[in-house]
Amino acid sequence: SVDTLANGAFYNCKSLTSINLSNRLKSIEKSTFEKCTSLKNIIIPDSVTYIGIYAFYECNNLTFIKIPDSVTTIGNEAFYGCDNMEKVYIKDI
């Protein structure tokens, strides 16, 4: 029933390796997963339209992300410091 992940909700959760996001989620706000250095991959549900600034900032073990075409806005530096990113999947490009 969560539709927004608040600013900094998982900030600096160094042991977070994966997360299942609700199909009701609409917004990933500022710094939601910032510095979650163990997060390896994430699939953003089709319901999400907004990814905020610094949302995945310095998630340096993030290797894969799937961004649906429902996302209309990605904030500045949302993926800054994701140095090990191997694959970004964006539908319909």
Short mmCIF file of C-alpha atoms in Angstrom, two decimals:
data_model
loop_
_atom_site.label_atom_id
_atom_site.label_comp_id
_atom_site.label_asym_id
_atom_site.label_seq_id
_atom_site.Cartn_x
_atom_site.Cartn_y
_atom_site.Cartn_z
CA SER A 1 0.00 0.00 0.00
CA VAL A 2 3.07 2.28 0.03
CA ASP A 3 3.01 4.71 -2.89
CA THR A 4 6.04 6.87 -2.01
CA LEU A 5 9.44 6.00 -0.58
CA ALA A 6 10.28 9.06 1.50
CA ASN A 7 13.47 11.12 1.38
CA GLY A 8 16.31 9.05 2.79
CA ALA A 9 14.10 6.09 3.70
CA PHE A 10 16.94 3.58 3.32
CA TYR A 11 19.82 6.05 3.49
CA ASN A 12 23.13 4.36 4.35
CA CYS A 13 21.59 0.89 4.86
CA LYS A 14 24.87 -0.82 4.09
CA SER A 15 23.51 -4.37 4.54
CA LEU A 16 20.57 -3.95 2.13
CA THR A 17 21.30 -6.27 -0.82
CA SER A 18 17.89 -6.40 -2.52
CA ILE A 19 14.38 -5.08 -2.19
CA ASN A 20 10.99 -5.88 -3.71
CA LEU A 21 9.12 -2.71 -4.57
CA SER A 22 5.33 -2.55 -4.51
CA ASN A 23 3.38 -2.30 -7.76
CA ARG A 24 1.57 0.63 -6.13
CA LEU A 25 4.77 2.63 -5.75
CA LYS A 26 4.68 5.91 -7.68
CA SER A 27 7.69 7.83 -6.40
CA ILE A 28 11.24 7.15 -5.21
CA GLU A 29 12.19 10.38 -3.48
CA LYS A 30 15.49 12.16 -2.79
CA SER A 31 18.29 9.97 -1.37
CA THR A 32 15.97 6.99 -0.82
CA PHE A 33 18.74 4.43 -1.37
CA GLU A 34 21.74 6.74 -1.08
CA LYS A 35 24.89 4.93 0.11
CA CYS A 36 23.23 1.49 0.18
CA THR A 37 26.58 0.04 -0.79
CA SER A 38 25.47 -3.62 -0.82
CA LEU A 39 22.46 -3.11 -3.11
CA LYS A 40 23.21 -5.13 -6.26
CA ASN A 41 20.16 -4.86 -8.51
CA ILE A 42 16.76 -3.30 -8.59
CA ILE A 43 13.69 -3.58 -10.76
CA ILE A 44 11.49 -0.51 -10.60
CA PRO A 45 7.80 -1.33 -11.03
CA ASP A 46 5.75 0.04 -13.94
CA SER A 47 3.78 2.21 -11.52
CA VAL A 48 6.76 4.50 -10.74
CA THR A 49 6.83 7.86 -12.51
CA TYR A 50 9.50 9.71 -10.50
CA ILE A 51 13.04 8.96 -9.33
CA GLY A 52 14.42 11.78 -7.21
CA ILE A 53 17.80 13.45 -6.98
CA TYR A 54 20.46 11.22 -5.37
CA ALA A 55 17.98 8.30 -5.22
CA PHE A 56 20.75 5.71 -5.75
CA TYR A 57 23.74 7.99 -5.10
CA GLU A 58 26.94 6.03 -4.35
CA CYS A 59 25.29 2.61 -4.55
CA ASN A 60 28.66 1.46 -5.79
CA ASN A 61 27.78 -2.26 -5.98
CA LEU A 62 24.64 -1.70 -8.03
CA THR A 63 25.17 -3.66 -11.26
CA PHE A 64 21.69 -3.79 -12.82
CA ILE A 65 18.64 -1.57 -12.87
CA LYS A 66 15.42 -1.82 -14.84
CA ILE A 67 13.63 1.49 -15.41
CA PRO A 68 10.12 1.24 -16.89
CA ASP A 69 8.81 3.65 -19.51
CA SER A 70 6.37 5.00 -16.90
CA VAL A 71 9.27 6.98 -15.37
CA THR A 72 9.03 10.53 -16.68
CA THR A 73 11.53 12.21 -14.36
CA ILE A 74 14.95 11.15 -13.07
CA GLY A 75 16.59 13.68 -10.76
CA ASN A 76 20.14 14.95 -11.12
CA GLU A 77 22.85 12.58 -9.95
CA ALA A 78 20.27 9.87 -9.20
CA PHE A 79 22.88 7.24 -10.10
CA TYR A 80 26.09 9.15 -9.35
CA GLY A 81 28.83 6.90 -8.01
CA CYS A 82 27.23 3.68 -9.29
CA ASP A 83 30.64 2.74 -10.64
CA ASN A 84 29.96 -0.98 -11.10
CA MET A 85 26.80 -0.59 -13.18
CA GLU A 86 26.90 -3.23 -15.90
CA LYS A 87 23.41 -3.04 -17.33
CA VAL A 88 20.65 -0.45 -17.42
CA TYR A 89 17.41 -1.63 -18.98
CA ILE A 90 15.02 1.07 -20.17
CA LYS A 91 11.96 -0.22 -21.98
CA ASP A 92 11.11 0.99 -25.49
CA ILE A 93 14.38 2.72 -26.32
#
